[in-house]
PDB file of C-alpha atoms and ligand atoms in Angstrom:
ATOM      1  CA  MET M  75     121.449 123.820  99.627  1.00 83.00           C
ATOM      2  CA  ALA M  76     123.391 122.841  96.736  1.00 94.00           C
ATOM      3  CA  ILE M  77     127.099 121.572  97.458  1.00 97.00           C
ATOM      4  CA  VAL M  78     129.393 122.897  94.913  1.00 98.00           C
ATOM      5  CA  SER M  79     133.195 122.414  94.145  1.00 98.00           C
ATOM      6  CA  LEU M  80     135.176 125.419  92.623  1.00 97.00           C
ATOM      7  CA  THR M  81     138.709 124.800  91.522  1.00 98.00           C
ATOM      8  CA  ARG M  82     141.500 127.122  90.412  1.00 98.00           C
ATOM      9  CA  VAL M  83     144.718 125.968  88.891  1.00 98.00           C
ATOM     10  CA  VAL M  84     148.137 127.851  89.518  1.00 98.00           C
ATOM     11  CA  HIS M  85     151.417 126.791  88.172  1.00 98.00           C
ATOM     12  CA  PHE M  86     154.843 127.492  89.790  1.00 98.00           C
ATOM     13  CA  SER M  87     158.413 126.388  89.237  1.00 98.00           C
ATOM     14  CA  ALA M  88     160.866 125.480  92.258  1.00 98.00           C
ATOM     15  CA  SER M  89     163.878 123.505  92.896  1.00 98.00           C
ATOM     16  CA  HIS M  90     164.394 121.040  95.514  1.00 98.00           C
ATOM     17  CA  ARG M  91     166.693 118.150  96.707  1.00 97.00           C
ATOM     18  CA  LEU M  92     165.039 115.000  98.363  1.00 97.00           C
ATOM     19  CA  HIS M  93     167.245 113.562 101.007  1.00 96.00           C
ATOM     20  CA  VAL M  94     166.885 111.551 104.204  1.00 95.00           C
ATOM     21  CA  ARG M  95     169.978 112.051 106.355  1.00 92.00           C
ATOM     22  CA  ALA M  96     169.462 108.959 108.378  1.00 95.00           C
ATOM     23  CA  LEU M  97     169.996 107.043 105.038  1.00 96.00           C
ATOM     24  CA  SER M  98     173.266 106.250 103.055  1.00 96.00           C
ATOM     25  CA  GLY M  99     173.886 108.236  99.706  1.00 95.00           C
ATOM     26  CA  ALA M 100     172.995 104.925  97.903  1.00 97.00           C
ATOM     27  CA  LYS M 101     169.745 104.543  99.499  1.00 97.00           C
ATOM     28  CA  ASN M 102     169.023 108.071  99.002  1.00 96.00           C
ATOM     29  CA  ARG M 103     169.908 107.893  95.250  1.00 96.00           C
ATOM     30  CA  ALA M 104     167.745 104.606  94.845  1.00 97.00           C
ATOM     31  CA  LEU M 105     164.930 105.890  97.038  1.00 96.00           C
ATOM     32  CA  PHE M 106     164.549 109.588  95.061  1.00 96.00           C
ATOM     33  CA  GLY M 107     166.436 109.254  91.954  1.00 95.00           C
ATOM     34  CA  LYS M 108     166.866 112.397  90.141  1.00 94.00           C
ATOM     35  CA  CYS M 109     165.218 114.275  92.959  1.00 95.00           C
ATOM     36  CA  ASN M 110     168.389 113.447  95.404  1.00 96.00           C
ATOM     37  CA  ASN M 111     170.841 115.260  92.860  1.00 96.00           C
ATOM     38  CA  PRO M 112     173.179 117.201  95.421  1.00 94.00           C
ATOM     39  CA  ALA M 113     172.613 120.473  93.717  1.00 94.00           C
ATOM     40  CA  GLY M 114     168.964 120.065  93.386  1.00 94.00           C
ATOM     41  CA  HIS M 115     166.921 120.122  90.369  1.00 94.00           C
ATOM     42  CA  GLY M 116     163.459 121.645  89.177  1.00 96.00           C
ATOM     43  CA  HIS M 117     159.988 120.916  88.723  1.00 97.00           C
ATOM     44  CA  ASN M 118     157.315 122.898  86.941  1.00 98.00           C
ATOM     45  CA  TYR M 119     154.360 122.235  89.530  1.00 98.00           C
ATOM     46  CA  THR M 120     150.472 122.669  88.846  1.00 98.00           C
ATOM     47  CA  ALA M 121     148.319 123.083  91.922  1.00 98.00           C
ATOM     48  CA  GLU M 122     144.633 122.644  91.559  1.00 98.00           C
ATOM     49  CA  VAL M 123     143.085 123.998  94.555  1.00 98.00           C
ATOM     50  CA  THR M 124     139.398 123.190  95.184  1.00 98.00           C
ATOM     51  CA  VAL M 125     137.146 124.911  97.817  1.00 98.00           C
ATOM     52  CA  THR M 126     133.904 122.919  98.452  1.00 98.00           C
ATOM     53  CA  GLY M 127     130.649 124.289 100.051  1.00 98.00           C
ATOM     54  CA  GLU M 128     127.210 125.491  99.672  1.00 97.00           C
ATOM     55  CA  VAL M 129     126.078 127.884  96.761  1.00 96.00           C
ATOM     56  CA  ASP M 130     125.532 131.270  98.543  1.00 94.00           C
ATOM     57  CA  ALA M 131     121.568 132.177  98.035  1.00 93.00           C
ATOM     58  CA  ALA M 132     122.417 135.721  97.268  1.00 94.00           C
ATOM     59  CA  THR M 133     125.399 135.653  95.138  1.00 94.00           C
ATOM     60  CA  GLY M 134     125.019 132.514  93.504  1.00 95.00           C
ATOM     61  CA  MET M 135     128.729 131.682  94.429  1.00 96.00           C
ATOM     62  CA  VAL M 136     130.457 128.994  96.768  1.00 97.00           C
ATOM     63  CA  PHE M 137     133.567 131.477  97.180  1.00 97.00           C
ATOM     64  CA  ASN M 138     134.843 134.583  95.291  1.00 96.00           C
ATOM     65  CA  LEU M 139     137.014 133.235  92.713  1.00 95.00           C
ATOM     66  CA  ASP M 140     139.072 136.890  92.613  1.00 96.00           C
ATOM     67  CA  MET M 141     139.779 136.397  96.228  1.00 97.00           C
ATOM     68  CA  LEU M 142     140.925 132.703  95.758  1.00 98.00           C
ATOM     69  CA  LYS M 143     143.178 133.896  92.948  1.00 98.00           C
ATOM     70  CA  LYS M 144     144.778 136.511  95.513  1.00 98.00           C
ATOM     71  CA  ILE M 145     145.162 134.133  98.271  1.00 98.00           C
ATOM     72  CA  LEU M 146     147.024 131.767  95.966  1.00 98.00           C
ATOM     73  CA  ASN M 147     149.144 134.585  94.887  1.00 98.00           C
ATOM     74  CA  ASP M 148     150.060 135.640  98.322  1.00 97.00           C
ATOM     75  CA  THR M 149     150.803 132.110  99.486  1.00 97.00           C
ATOM     76  CA  VAL M 150     151.831 129.420  96.738  1.00 97.00           C
ATOM     77  CA  LEU M 151     153.288 132.037  94.105  1.00 98.00           C
ATOM     78  CA  LYS M 152     154.823 134.505  96.487  1.00 98.00           C
ATOM     79  CA  ARG M 153     156.388 131.662  98.978  1.00 97.00           C
ATOM     80  CA  LEU M 154     157.069 128.907  96.429  1.00 98.00           C
ATOM     81  CA  ASP M 155     157.467 130.155  92.805  1.00 98.00           C
ATOM     82  CA  HIS M 156     161.131 130.185  91.431  1.00 98.00           C
ATOM     83  CA  ARG M 157     162.319 129.207  95.000  1.00 98.00           C
ATOM     84  CA  ASN M 158     164.964 126.571  96.192  1.00 98.00           C
ATOM     85  CA  LEU M 159     162.421 124.678  98.418  1.00 98.00           C
ATOM     86  CA  ASN M 160     164.992 123.218 101.011  1.00 97.00           C
ATOM     87  CA  VAL M 161     166.839 126.574 101.436  1.00 96.00           C
ATOM     88  CA  GLU M 162     163.992 129.336 101.193  1.00 97.00           C
ATOM     89  CA  VAL M 163     160.915 127.868 102.672  1.00 97.00           C
ATOM     90  CA  THR M 164     161.051 127.691 106.403  1.00 96.00           C
ATOM     91  CA  ALA M 165     158.759 124.499 106.356  1.00 96.00           C
ATOM     92  CA  PHE M 166     161.103 122.736 104.171  1.00 97.00           C
ATOM     93  CA  ARG M 167     164.406 123.348 106.232  1.00 93.00           C
ATOM     94  CA  LYS M 168     163.891 120.192 108.155  1.00 90.00           C
ATOM     95  CA  LEU M 169     160.912 118.569 106.141  1.00 96.00           C
ATOM     96  CA  ASN M 170     161.702 116.884 102.887  1.00 97.00           C
ATOM     97  CA  PRO M 171     159.772 118.714 100.009  1.00 98.00           C
ATOM     98  CA  THR M 172     158.118 115.804  98.487  1.00 98.00           C
ATOM     99  CA  ALA M 173     154.994 116.162  96.429  1.00 98.00           C
ATOM    100  CA  GLU M 174     153.144 114.996  99.330  1.00 98.00           C
ATOM    101  CA  ASN M 175     154.753 117.599 101.732  1.00 98.00           C
ATOM    102  CA  ILE M 176     154.468 120.345  99.475  1.00 98.00           C
ATOM    103  CA  ALA M 177     150.658 119.665  99.158  1.00 98.00           C
ATOM    104  CA  ILE M 178     150.344 119.623 102.775  1.00 98.00           C
ATOM    105  CA  GLU M 179     151.923 122.970 103.232  1.00 98.00           C
ATOM    106  CA  ILE M 180     149.869 124.383 100.370  1.00 98.00           C
ATOM    107  CA  HIS M 181     146.959 123.231 102.015  1.00 98.00           C
ATOM    108  CA  ARG M 182     148.077 124.684 105.429  1.00 97.00           C
ATOM    109  CA  MET M 183     148.686 128.121 103.986  1.00 97.00           C
ATOM    110  CA  VAL M 184     145.768 128.551 101.805  1.00 98.00           C
ATOM    111  CA  GLN M 185     143.296 127.076 104.685  1.00 97.00           C
ATOM    112  CA  LYS M 186     144.406 130.033 106.998  1.00 97.00           C
ATOM    113  CA  HIS M 187     142.837 132.562 104.323  1.00 97.00           C
ATOM    114  CA  LEU M 188     139.593 130.680 103.936  1.00 97.00           C
ATOM    115  CA  PRO M 189     136.018 130.563 105.838  1.00 95.00           C
ATOM    116  CA  LYS M 190     135.943 127.437 107.940  1.00 94.00           C
ATOM    117  CA  THR M 191     132.608 126.584 106.375  1.00 94.00           C
ATOM    118  CA  LEU M 192     134.562 125.515 103.176  1.00 97.00           C
ATOM    119  CA  LYS M 193     136.239 122.211 102.505  1.00 98.00           C
ATOM    120  CA  LEU M 194     139.655 122.305 100.907  1.00 98.00           C
ATOM    121  CA  GLU M 195     141.679 119.999  98.414  1.00 98.00           C
ATOM    122  CA  VAL M 196     144.903 120.404  97.100  1.00 98.00           C
ATOM    123  CA  LYS M 197     145.986 118.411  94.142  1.00 98.00           C
ATOM    124  CA  LEU M 198     149.551 118.953  93.250  1.00 98.00           C
ATOM    125  CA  PHE M 199     151.320 117.675  89.965  1.00 98.00           C
ATOM    126  CA  GLU M 200     154.898 117.322  90.275  1.00 97.00           C
ATOM    127  CA  THR M 201     155.057 116.045  86.598  1.00 95.00           C
ATOM    128  CA  PRO M 202     152.052 115.839  84.244  1.00 95.00           C
ATOM    129  CA  ASN M 203     151.949 112.107  85.242  1.00 96.00           C
ATOM    130  CA  ASN M 204     152.473 112.007  88.754  1.00 96.00           C
ATOM    131  CA  SER M 205     150.278 113.861  91.589  1.00 98.00           C
ATOM    132  CA  VAL M 206     149.278 113.730  95.010  1.00 98.00           C
ATOM    133  CA  VAL M 207     145.982 115.061  96.769  1.00 98.00           C
ATOM    134  CA  TYR M 208     145.624 116.469 100.032  1.00 98.00           C
ATOM    135  CA  ARG M 209     142.018 117.032 101.875  1.00 98.00           C
ATOM    136  CA  GLY M 210     143.502 117.901 105.340  1.00 95.00           C
ATOM    137  CA  GLU M 211     143.034 114.593 106.660  1.00 95.00           C
ATOM    138  CA  ILE M 212     145.403 113.323 109.470  1.00 93.00           C
ATOM    139  CA  LYS M 213     145.353 110.237 111.363  1.00 93.00           C
TER     140      LYS M 213
HETATM  141 ZN1  LIG G 475     162.496 116.329  92.163  1.00 68.98          ZN
END
């Protein structure tokens, strides 16, 4: 059976502040730069969400794209778009909303709605030049 990957792209805008309380203000500014701005600042994020699995013999599809679109609307867009991540997203009340952690959170939210037979990968662009990938791997 052929294994194929299917990707849907979703764009969202959100603000955040990256800050580690255990570090000094100077160290936070050095570590996070503009992302440490006390009042926060925004990014236009792009998430490429890829599901990989067997092509169904009857439908010819790996997964229904309309369903994937609905899942992304109900998770990524509904919970993250135009939000202050530190304040409005429970996962980031204590967790630094870095691109890494946002990708992990998107993976967690989307995975809940997918069949266990599909592999999920989230590639998150914080800027056109900077991206992270999370495939659900933990150590
Ligand atoms: Zn930032």
